[in-house]
Amino acid sequence: MKLATSLCSGVAIAAVVSLAPFANAQSPTNEELLARIENLEAQNAALMARLDGMIEDSQIERVPASDGPEVATDTLANRTGFVSADAAYGFDVLDAAEHVNKKPIIQLKARAEDRLATPLTISGSIIGIANYQDSNRDSKFGYLMRNPTSANQIGDHVSEALIHSAQLGFTANFSDWLTGYAEILYNPQQNFGPGTIAGRDRNQLLMQRAYLMIGDLERSPVFGVVGKVDIPFGLNDTVSPFTNSTSWHSFAGLAYGAQLGYVDENLMIRAMAIQGGAQFRAANAPVEGTVVPSRINNFAVDANYTFNFNEADWMMLGASYQHGSAYCQNYPIFHFNPCDDNNPAWAAYAQGSIGNLELLGEFAETTDVWPGSAVPIPTNPLSVFDAQKTRSWTVGGRYGFGDTLLSGKRDHYISLEFSKFRAGEEGAPWERQNQFVLGYSRYLIDNVNLFAEAIHVDGFAPLNFLSGGNFPDGSTWSDNDAKTEVILIGAHTAF
């Protein structure tokens, strides 16, 4: 505004200067007067052209002089407000079902589309559910969208109606190339707090993600991230509207560290240097026999390529490697315990879309056996089972129909997905846990999804004390023959 005022003042001064000679002279001739007026109009046109150029560069709307300076100030505030919201972006960046380890990519693309133009974009998400679960084993429920503990699931059937999770996300636009992100999460069902879901320790707010990102896709395909961020390993997405796959539960993870990536229309490459220690369970690399994250001694790399068959149909193939996974602990297994050595893991995955049908599949496995998947006590009957590599795989499909929304989503989806987690030798109580999910989604608008699921789970294999060690008689609470049936409805809303 100061610049615009100065230029307008310049026009006035030019007018005074141009007419000043007439103050002390005889009346000018008509020819002289017309010449000076033409000169003044040329100067005014040049100044206004310069002003229009500066306004266009700074994206400030010019308000007619008759509207006055107060209206001009209001218009400027409306065009360049400090806070904004984008509902479709909020749904995507806070979604735990899709693009789960690609949140920085979502933000880079949203910025390139000028959807995060204000200094701060606020996003929020709430998922409410109601369900009924039935098990053929007393107090053993294999459904993993809540922590399967006897403190929260008693008897052979349970039911609940509650808020599964609530999130707030803050995306800061510091400059054209610097983005900040912080995400606050409330999830009484899936955190590691003790007690029931009504207890204080399970009803805390936590900073789920927080990082700074350097990158501008309009200038360069290279970007960097530092902070608490998803590990670039595997796909870990699901076609189900709510329930994550066992692949996600087995290998997806957060960690402190630094990422460097490359992304263009077809190719994506990401590498992350990870702090040592248990790192929120998923990336365990010992630091001198401890879980103290005082050293960058773990890493992950991921690469994928997308083949575009036409404007609508595509297929993406990818592979990952992580130097230290969660599956390195000795018997008895307990979250966040240190390991003698790291146990690497690798993954391969594919995803595609053909017409209204979307498909995905992935496979992940450790390169070495999980030491704790065997009982090292000769007198224990469970010691007959040898240690095994840990693996998980998922295959699923989703069909969309009905109207197409602004974001490109269909307003109806039907999905079917199978995923498998294998932790023990064949016949061991902790051999495997399988999950089938039949889902239906109804998008009222782009950011409101009403859903229903029918879930069947074979096996009960909690990672804590997977092969035993928590009972005096040496038995295990894992149960290969346990079965869980779930009927669930819910709503996922975001802004």
Coordinates of C-alpha atoms in Angstrom, one line a residue:
M1 CA 0.0 0.0 0.0
K2 CA 2.8 2.4 0.8
L3 CA 4.2 1.7 -2.7
A4 CA 0.9 2.4 -4.4
T5 CA 0.4 5.6 -2.4
S6 CA 3.9 6.8 -3.4
L7 CA 3.2 6.2 -7.1
C8 CA -0.2 8.0 -6.9
S9 CA 1.6 10.9 -5.2
G10 CA 4.1 10.8 -8.1
V11 CA 1.2 11.3 -10.5
A12 CA 0.0 14.4 -8.6
I13 CA 3.5 15.8 -8.4
A14 CA 4.0 15.3 -12.2
A15 CA 0.8 17.2 -12.8
V16 CA 1.9 20.1 -10.6
V17 CA 5.3 20.2 -12.3
S18 CA 3.8 20.1 -15.7
L19 CA 1.5 23.0 -15.0
A20 CA 3.9 25.1 -12.9
P21 CA 5.3 27.2 -15.8
F22 CA 1.8 28.6 -16.4
A23 CA 1.8 30.2 -12.9
N24 CA 4.0 33.1 -13.8
A25 CA 3.6 33.3 -17.5
Q26 CA 1.1 34.8 -19.9
S27 CA -1.8 32.6 -21.0
P28 CA -0.5 29.8 -23.2
T29 CA -1.6 29.2 -26.7
N30 CA -4.0 26.3 -27.5
E31 CA -1.2 24.4 -29.1
E32 CA 1.1 24.7 -26.0
L33 CA -1.7 23.7 -23.7
L34 CA -2.6 20.6 -25.8
A35 CA 1.1 19.6 -25.9
R36 CA 1.5 19.8 -22.2
I37 CA -1.8 17.8 -21.6
E38 CA -0.6 15.1 -23.9
N39 CA 2.7 14.9 -22.1
L40 CA 1.0 14.7 -18.7
E41 CA -1.3 11.9 -19.9
A42 CA 1.7 10.0 -21.2
Q43 CA 3.4 10.3 -17.8
N44 CA 0.3 9.2 -16.0
A45 CA -0.2 6.2 -18.3
A46 CA 3.4 5.1 -17.7
L47 CA 3.1 5.4 -13.9
M48 CA -0.2 3.5 -13.9
A49 CA 1.2 0.7 -16.0
R50 CA 4.1 0.4 -13.6
L51 CA 1.7 0.3 -10.7
D52 CA -0.4 -2.4 -12.4
G53 CA 2.7 -4.5 -12.9
M54 CA 3.6 -4.2 -9.2
I55 CA 0.1 -5.1 -8.2
E56 CA 0.1 -8.1 -10.4
D57 CA 3.4 -9.4 -9.1
S58 CA 2.2 -9.1 -5.5
Q59 CA -1.3 -10.4 -6.2
I60 CA -2.9 -7.3 -4.6
E61 CA -6.2 -6.2 -6.0
R62 CA -6.4 -2.6 -7.1
V63 CA -9.4 -0.8 -5.7
P64 CA -10.8 2.3 -7.5
A65 CA -9.7 5.5 -5.9
S66 CA -13.3 6.4 -5.3
D67 CA -13.8 3.4 -2.9
G68 CA -11.3 5.0 -0.4
P69 CA -8.4 3.5 1.5
E70 CA -10.5 1.6 4.1
V71 CA -12.2 -0.5 1.4
A72 CA -8.8 -1.1 -0.2
T73 CA -7.4 -2.4 3.1
D74 CA -10.4 -4.7 3.6
T75 CA -10.0 -6.1 0.1
L76 CA -6.3 -6.8 0.7
A77 CA -7.1 -8.7 3.9
N78 CA -9.7 -10.9 2.2
R79 CA -7.3 -11.8 -0.6
T80 CA -4.3 -12.5 1.6
G81 CA -5.8 -13.6 4.9
F82 CA -3.6 -15.3 7.5
V83 CA -5.6 -18.5 8.1
S84 CA -7.5 -20.7 5.6
A85 CA -8.9 -24.2 5.3
D86 CA -9.1 -26.7 2.4
A87 CA -11.5 -29.5 3.2
A88 CA -10.3 -31.9 0.5
Y89 CA -6.6 -31.3 1.6
G90 CA -7.6 -31.8 5.2
F91 CA -9.2 -35.1 4.5
D92 CA -6.2 -36.4 2.6
V93 CA -3.4 -35.1 4.9
L94 CA -5.1 -36.5 8.0
D95 CA -6.3 -39.8 6.4
A96 CA -4.9 -42.9 8.0
A97 CA -6.1 -45.2 5.2
E98 CA -4.5 -43.8 2.1
H99 CA -1.2 -42.1 1.3
V100 CA -0.2 -43.0 4.9
N101 CA 3.5 -42.4 4.4
K102 CA 3.2 -39.8 1.7
K103 CA 1.9 -36.8 3.6
P104 CA 4.8 -34.5 2.5
I105 CA 4.1 -35.4 -1.1
I106 CA 0.4 -34.4 -0.6
Q107 CA 1.6 -31.0 0.8
L108 CA 4.1 -30.4 -2.0
K109 CA 1.4 -31.0 -4.7
A110 CA -1.2 -28.9 -2.8
R111 CA 1.2 -26.0 -2.7
A112 CA 2.0 -26.4 -6.4
E113 CA -1.7 -26.1 -7.1
D114 CA -1.8 -22.9 -4.9
R115 CA -4.2 -24.5 -2.4
L116 CA -2.0 -23.6 0.6
A117 CA -1.4 -19.9 -0.3
T118 CA -2.1 -18.4 3.2
P119 CA 0.5 -18.4 5.9
L120 CA -1.4 -21.0 7.9
T121 CA -3.8 -23.7 6.8
I122 CA -5.8 -25.5 9.6
S123 CA -7.2 -29.0 9.1
G124 CA -9.2 -31.2 11.3
S125 CA -10.6 -34.8 11.3
I126 CA -13.0 -36.7 13.5
I127 CA -13.8 -40.4 13.1
G128 CA -16.8 -41.8 15.0
I129 CA -17.6 -45.5 15.1
A130 CA -20.0 -48.0 16.6
N131 CA -19.3 -51.8 16.4
Y132 CA -20.1 -55.2 17.7
Q133 CA -17.4 -57.8 18.1
D134 CA -17.7 -61.5 18.8
S135 CA -14.8 -64.0 19.6
N136 CA -14.6 -67.7 20.1
R137 CA -12.0 -67.2 22.8
D138 CA -12.7 -65.4 26.1
S139 CA -11.2 -61.9 26.1
K140 CA -9.2 -62.5 22.9
F141 CA -10.1 -60.2 20.1
G142 CA -7.8 -60.1 17.1
Y143 CA -9.2 -57.0 15.5
L144 CA -6.3 -54.5 15.5
M145 CA -8.0 -51.1 15.1
R146 CA -7.9 -51.0 18.9
N147 CA -5.3 -52.4 21.2
P148 CA -6.4 -56.0 22.0
T149 CA -5.9 -55.9 25.8
S150 CA -8.0 -57.7 28.4
A151 CA -8.4 -54.3 30.2
N152 CA -10.6 -53.1 27.4
Q153 CA -12.2 -56.3 25.9
I154 CA -13.8 -58.7 28.4
G155 CA -15.8 -61.8 27.7
D156 CA -16.7 -63.3 24.3
H157 CA -18.4 -60.3 22.8
V158 CA -17.9 -56.5 23.1
S159 CA -19.7 -53.5 21.7
E160 CA -18.9 -49.8 21.7
A161 CA -19.9 -46.4 20.3
L162 CA -17.3 -43.7 20.5
I163 CA -14.9 -41.3 18.9
H164 CA -12.1 -43.5 17.5
S165 CA -9.8 -40.6 16.8
A166 CA -9.7 -36.8 16.4
Q167 CA -6.9 -34.8 14.8
L168 CA -5.8 -31.2 14.2
G169 CA -3.3 -30.4 11.5
F170 CA -1.4 -27.1 11.1
T171 CA 0.4 -26.4 7.8
A172 CA 2.6 -23.3 7.9
N173 CA 3.6 -21.6 4.6
F174 CA 6.8 -19.9 5.6
S175 CA 8.0 -19.1 2.1
D176 CA 7.7 -20.5 -1.4
W177 CA 10.0 -23.3 -0.5
L178 CA 9.7 -23.8 3.3
T179 CA 6.7 -25.6 4.8
G180 CA 6.0 -26.5 8.4
Y181 CA 3.6 -29.1 9.6
A182 CA 2.3 -30.2 13.1
E183 CA -0.4 -32.7 13.8
I184 CA -2.2 -33.3 17.1
L185 CA -3.9 -36.7 17.7
Y186 CA -6.4 -38.0 20.2
N187 CA -6.8 -41.8 19.9
P188 CA -7.9 -43.5 23.1
Q189 CA -8.3 -46.8 21.3
Q190 CA -5.0 -47.2 19.7
N191 CA -2.4 -45.6 21.9
F192 CA -0.1 -47.5 24.3
G193 CA -1.5 -46.0 27.5
P194 CA -2.4 -48.4 30.3
G195 CA -5.9 -49.0 31.7
T196 CA -9.3 -48.7 30.0
I197 CA -10.2 -46.3 27.1
A198 CA -11.9 -44.1 29.8
G199 CA -8.6 -43.8 31.7
R200 CA -6.6 -40.5 31.9
D201 CA -3.5 -42.1 30.3
R202 CA -5.4 -43.1 27.2
N203 CA -7.1 -39.8 26.8
Q204 CA -4.1 -37.6 26.2
L205 CA -3.2 -35.4 23.2
L206 CA 0.0 -36.2 21.5
M207 CA 2.0 -34.7 18.7
Q208 CA 1.7 -37.4 16.0
R209 CA 3.8 -35.7 13.4
A210 CA 5.9 -32.5 13.3
Y211 CA 8.4 -31.5 10.7
L212 CA 9.9 -28.9 8.5
M213 CA 10.0 -29.4 4.7
I214 CA 12.1 -27.7 2.1
G215 CA 10.8 -28.0 -1.4
D216 CA 8.9 -26.3 -4.3
L217 CA 7.8 -28.6 -7.1
E218 CA 7.4 -25.7 -9.5
R219 CA 11.1 -25.0 -9.2
S220 CA 12.6 -28.4 -8.5
P221 CA 11.5 -32.1 -8.0
V222 CA 13.9 -32.4 -5.0
F223 CA 12.6 -32.0 -1.4
G224 CA 13.9 -32.5 2.1
V225 CA 12.1 -33.2 5.4
V226 CA 13.4 -33.1 9.0
G227 CA 11.4 -34.0 12.2
K228 CA 8.9 -36.7 13.3
V229 CA 7.6 -38.2 10.0
D230 CA 6.3 -41.4 8.5
I231 CA 9.0 -43.8 7.4
P232 CA 9.1 -44.3 3.6
F233 CA 8.7 -48.1 3.6
G234 CA 6.2 -50.1 1.7
L235 CA 2.7 -49.0 0.5
N236 CA 0.7 -49.6 3.8
D237 CA -2.5 -48.2 2.2
T238 CA -5.8 -49.9 2.3
V239 CA -8.9 -50.0 0.0
S240 CA -11.1 -50.4 3.1
P241 CA -12.9 -47.2 4.3
F242 CA -11.6 -47.5 7.9
T243 CA -9.8 -50.6 8.9
N244 CA -6.0 -50.7 8.2
S245 CA -4.4 -53.8 6.7
T246 CA -2.2 -56.1 8.8
S247 CA 0.7 -54.9 6.6
W248 CA 0.2 -51.4 8.0
H249 CA 0.1 -52.8 11.6
S250 CA 3.2 -54.9 10.9
F251 CA 5.5 -52.5 9.1
A252 CA 4.2 -48.9 9.0
G253 CA 6.1 -46.6 11.3
L254 CA 6.9 -43.1 12.5
A255 CA 10.4 -42.0 13.4
Y256 CA 12.6 -39.0 14.1
G257 CA 15.0 -38.3 11.2
A258 CA 15.6 -36.6 7.9
Q259 CA 14.2 -37.4 4.5
L260 CA 15.5 -36.5 1.0
G261 CA 13.3 -37.2 -1.9
Y262 CA 12.7 -36.8 -5.6
V263 CA 9.2 -36.7 -7.1
D264 CA 7.9 -36.0 -10.6
E265 CA 4.9 -37.1 -12.6
N266 CA 6.0 -40.7 -12.7
L267 CA 9.0 -41.3 -10.5
M268 CA 9.3 -41.0 -6.7
I269 CA 12.5 -41.8 -4.8
R270 CA 12.8 -41.2 -1.0
A271 CA 15.5 -41.9 1.5
M272 CA 15.4 -41.4 5.3
A273 CA 18.1 -41.3 7.9
I274 CA 16.5 -42.5 11.2
Q275 CA 17.5 -42.0 14.8
G276 CA 18.4 -45.3 16.6
G277 CA 16.5 -47.0 19.4
A278 CA 13.0 -48.5 19.2
Q279 CA 11.6 -45.3 17.5
F280 CA 7.9 -45.7 18.3
R281 CA 8.3 -49.5 18.1
A282 CA 8.5 -49.7 14.3
A283 CA 12.2 -49.0 13.6
N284 CA 14.4 -50.6 16.2
A285 CA 18.2 -50.3 15.8
P286 CA 20.2 -50.7 19.0
V287 CA 22.5 -48.0 20.2
E288 CA 25.2 -49.8 22.3
G289 CA 22.7 -52.3 23.4
T290 CA 20.0 -49.7 24.4
V291 CA 17.0 -48.0 22.8
V292 CA 18.3 -44.5 23.5
P293 CA 17.9 -42.6 20.2
S294 CA 21.3 -40.9 20.5
R295 CA 22.7 -41.9 17.1
I296 CA 21.5 -41.9 13.5
N297 CA 22.2 -45.6 12.8
N298 CA 19.1 -46.7 10.9
F299 CA 17.7 -45.8 7.4
A300 CA 15.0 -46.6 4.9
V301 CA 14.8 -46.1 1.1
D302 CA 11.8 -46.4 -1.2
A303 CA 11.3 -46.0 -5.0
N304 CA 8.2 -46.3 -7.2
Y305 CA 7.3 -45.6 -10.8
T306 CA 3.8 -44.9 -12.2
F307 CA 2.9 -46.0 -15.7
N308 CA 0.1 -43.9 -17.3
F309 CA -1.9 -45.9 -19.8
N310 CA -4.3 -43.0 -20.6
E311 CA -5.7 -40.0 -18.7
A312 CA -7.6 -42.2 -16.3
D313 CA -5.9 -45.6 -16.1
W314 CA -2.5 -46.2 -14.4
M315 CA -0.3 -48.6 -12.5
M316 CA 2.4 -48.0 -9.9
L317 CA 5.2 -50.4 -8.9
G318 CA 7.5 -49.9 -6.0
A319 CA 10.0 -51.4 -3.6
S320 CA 11.5 -50.5 -0.2
Y321 CA 14.3 -51.4 2.2
Q322 CA 14.6 -50.6 5.9
H323 CA 17.8 -51.3 7.8
G324 CA 16.3 -51.8 11.2
S325 CA 12.7 -53.1 11.7
A326 CA 10.6 -53.9 14.8
Y327 CA 11.4 -57.6 14.7
C328 CA 14.7 -57.9 16.3
Q329 CA 13.9 -58.5 20.0
N330 CA 14.8 -61.7 21.9
Y331 CA 12.3 -63.7 24.0
P332 CA 10.3 -62.5 25.8
I333 CA 9.1 -59.9 23.4
F334 CA 8.0 -56.5 24.8
H335 CA 7.5 -53.2 23.0
F336 CA 10.5 -50.8 23.1
N337 CA 13.0 -53.4 24.5
P338 CA 16.5 -53.2 23.0
C339 CA 17.9 -55.7 20.5
D340 CA 21.2 -57.4 20.2
D341 CA 21.3 -56.4 16.5
N342 CA 19.0 -54.9 13.9
N343 CA 16.8 -57.0 11.6
P344 CA 16.4 -55.4 8.1
A345 CA 13.2 -55.7 6.1
W346 CA 12.2 -55.3 2.4
A347 CA 8.9 -54.7 0.6
A348 CA 7.5 -54.8 -2.9
Y349 CA 4.1 -53.3 -3.8
A350 CA 1.8 -52.4 -6.7
Q351 CA -1.3 -50.2 -7.1
G352 CA -3.4 -49.3 -10.0
S353 CA -6.7 -48.0 -11.4
I354 CA -8.6 -49.4 -14.4
G355 CA -11.9 -47.6 -15.1
N356 CA -13.9 -47.7 -11.9
L357 CA -11.8 -50.5 -10.3
E358 CA -8.8 -49.8 -8.0
L359 CA -6.4 -52.6 -7.0
L360 CA -3.5 -52.9 -4.6
G361 CA -1.1 -55.5 -3.4
E362 CA 2.1 -55.6 -1.3
F363 CA 4.5 -58.0 0.4
A364 CA 7.0 -57.2 3.2
E365 CA 9.4 -59.5 5.0
T366 CA 12.4 -59.3 7.3
T367 CA 15.8 -60.5 6.0
D368 CA 16.6 -62.5 9.2
V369 CA 14.5 -64.5 11.6
W370 CA 12.8 -62.8 14.6
P371 CA 14.8 -64.2 17.6
G372 CA 11.8 -63.8 19.9
S373 CA 9.6 -65.9 17.7
A374 CA 11.2 -69.0 19.3
V375 CA 11.2 -70.0 23.0
P376 CA 14.8 -70.6 24.2
I377 CA 13.8 -72.7 27.2
P378 CA 14.3 -76.5 26.5
T379 CA 11.9 -77.5 29.2
N380 CA 9.0 -75.4 27.7
P381 CA 6.8 -77.4 25.3
L382 CA 6.7 -74.3 23.0
S383 CA 10.4 -74.5 22.4
V384 CA 9.8 -77.0 19.6
F385 CA 8.9 -74.1 17.2
D386 CA 11.9 -72.6 15.4
A387 CA 12.4 -68.8 14.9
Q388 CA 10.9 -67.5 11.7
K389 CA 11.2 -64.4 9.4
T390 CA 8.3 -62.0 10.0
R391 CA 6.2 -61.3 6.9
S392 CA 3.0 -59.6 5.9
W393 CA 1.1 -59.3 2.7
T394 CA -2.1 -57.6 1.4
V395 CA -4.3 -57.8 -1.6
G396 CA -7.5 -55.8 -2.2
G397 CA -9.8 -54.1 -4.6
R398 CA -12.3 -51.3 -4.6
Y399 CA -15.1 -50.4 -7.1
G400 CA -16.5 -46.9 -7.3
F401 CA -19.8 -46.0 -8.8
G402 CA -22.4 -43.2 -8.8
D403 CA -21.6 -39.5 -9.3
T404 CA -18.1 -38.1 -9.4
L405 CA -17.3 -35.5 -6.8
L406 CA -15.1 -32.4 -7.2
S407 CA -12.0 -34.2 -5.9
G408 CA -12.5 -37.0 -8.5
K409 CA -13.9 -39.5 -5.9
R410 CA -17.0 -41.5 -6.7
D411 CA -19.8 -41.1 -4.1
H412 CA -20.1 -44.9 -3.6
Y413 CA -17.5 -47.5 -3.1
I414 CA -17.5 -51.3 -2.4
S415 CA -14.2 -52.9 -1.3
L416 CA -12.8 -56.3 -0.4
E417 CA -9.4 -56.8 1.2
F418 CA -7.4 -59.7 2.6
S419 CA -4.2 -59.2 4.6
K420 CA -2.0 -61.7 6.5
F421 CA 0.7 -61.4 9.2
R422 CA 2.9 -64.3 9.9
A423 CA 5.2 -64.4 12.9
G424 CA 5.8 -68.0 13.8
E425 CA 6.5 -71.5 12.5
E426 CA 3.6 -73.5 11.1
G427 CA 1.5 -74.9 13.9
A428 CA 2.8 -72.4 16.5
P429 CA 0.1 -70.6 18.5
W430 CA 1.6 -67.3 17.2
E431 CA 1.9 -68.6 13.6
R432 CA -0.3 -66.0 11.9
Q433 CA -3.2 -63.5 12.0
N434 CA -5.4 -63.1 8.9
Q435 CA -7.9 -60.4 8.3
F436 CA -10.8 -60.1 5.7
V437 CA -12.6 -56.8 5.3
L438 CA -15.7 -56.2 3.2
G439 CA -16.4 -52.4 3.1
Y440 CA -18.9 -49.9 1.8
S441 CA -18.4 -46.1 1.6
R442 CA -20.9 -43.3 0.9
Y443 CA -19.3 -39.9 0.3
L444 CA -21.9 -37.2 1.0
I445 CA -19.4 -34.6 0.0
D446 CA -15.6 -34.9 -0.6
N447 CA -14.8 -34.6 3.1
V448 CA -17.6 -36.6 4.7
N449 CA -17.6 -40.4 4.3
L450 CA -20.2 -42.7 5.9
F451 CA -19.0 -46.3 6.0
A452 CA -19.8 -49.8 7.0
E453 CA -17.5 -52.9 7.3
A454 CA -17.8 -56.6 8.0
I455 CA -14.5 -58.0 9.4
H456 CA -13.3 -61.5 10.0
V457 CA -10.0 -62.2 11.8
D458 CA -8.3 -65.6 12.1
G459 CA -5.7 -65.8 14.8
F460 CA -4.8 -63.9 17.9
A461 CA -1.1 -62.8 17.8
P462 CA -0.4 -59.7 19.9
L463 CA 3.2 -58.5 19.5
N464 CA 3.8 -58.0 23.2
F465 CA 4.7 -61.4 24.7
L466 CA 3.9 -63.0 21.3
S467 CA 5.6 -66.3 22.1
G468 CA 5.0 -66.1 25.9
G469 CA 7.0 -65.1 28.9
N470 CA 4.3 -63.3 30.7
F471 CA 2.7 -66.3 32.5
P472 CA 4.4 -68.3 35.2
D473 CA 3.7 -71.7 33.5
G474 CA 5.5 -70.6 30.3
S475 CA 2.4 -70.6 28.1
T476 CA 1.5 -67.9 25.6
W477 CA -1.7 -65.9 25.1
S478 CA -1.3 -66.2 21.3
D479 CA -4.0 -68.5 19.8
N480 CA -3.8 -69.7 16.2
D481 CA -7.5 -70.9 16.3
A482 CA -9.0 -67.7 17.8
K483 CA -11.6 -66.1 15.5
T484 CA -13.1 -62.6 15.7
E485 CA -16.2 -61.3 13.9
V486 CA -16.9 -57.5 13.7
I487 CA -19.7 -55.5 12.3
L488 CA -18.9 -51.8 12.2
I489 CA -20.4 -48.5 11.1
G490 CA -18.9 -45.0 11.2
A491 CA -18.4 -41.6 9.8
H492 CA -15.1 -39.9 8.7
T493 CA -15.3 -36.1 8.5
A494 CA -12.7 -33.6 7.9
F495 CA -12.1 -29.9 7.0

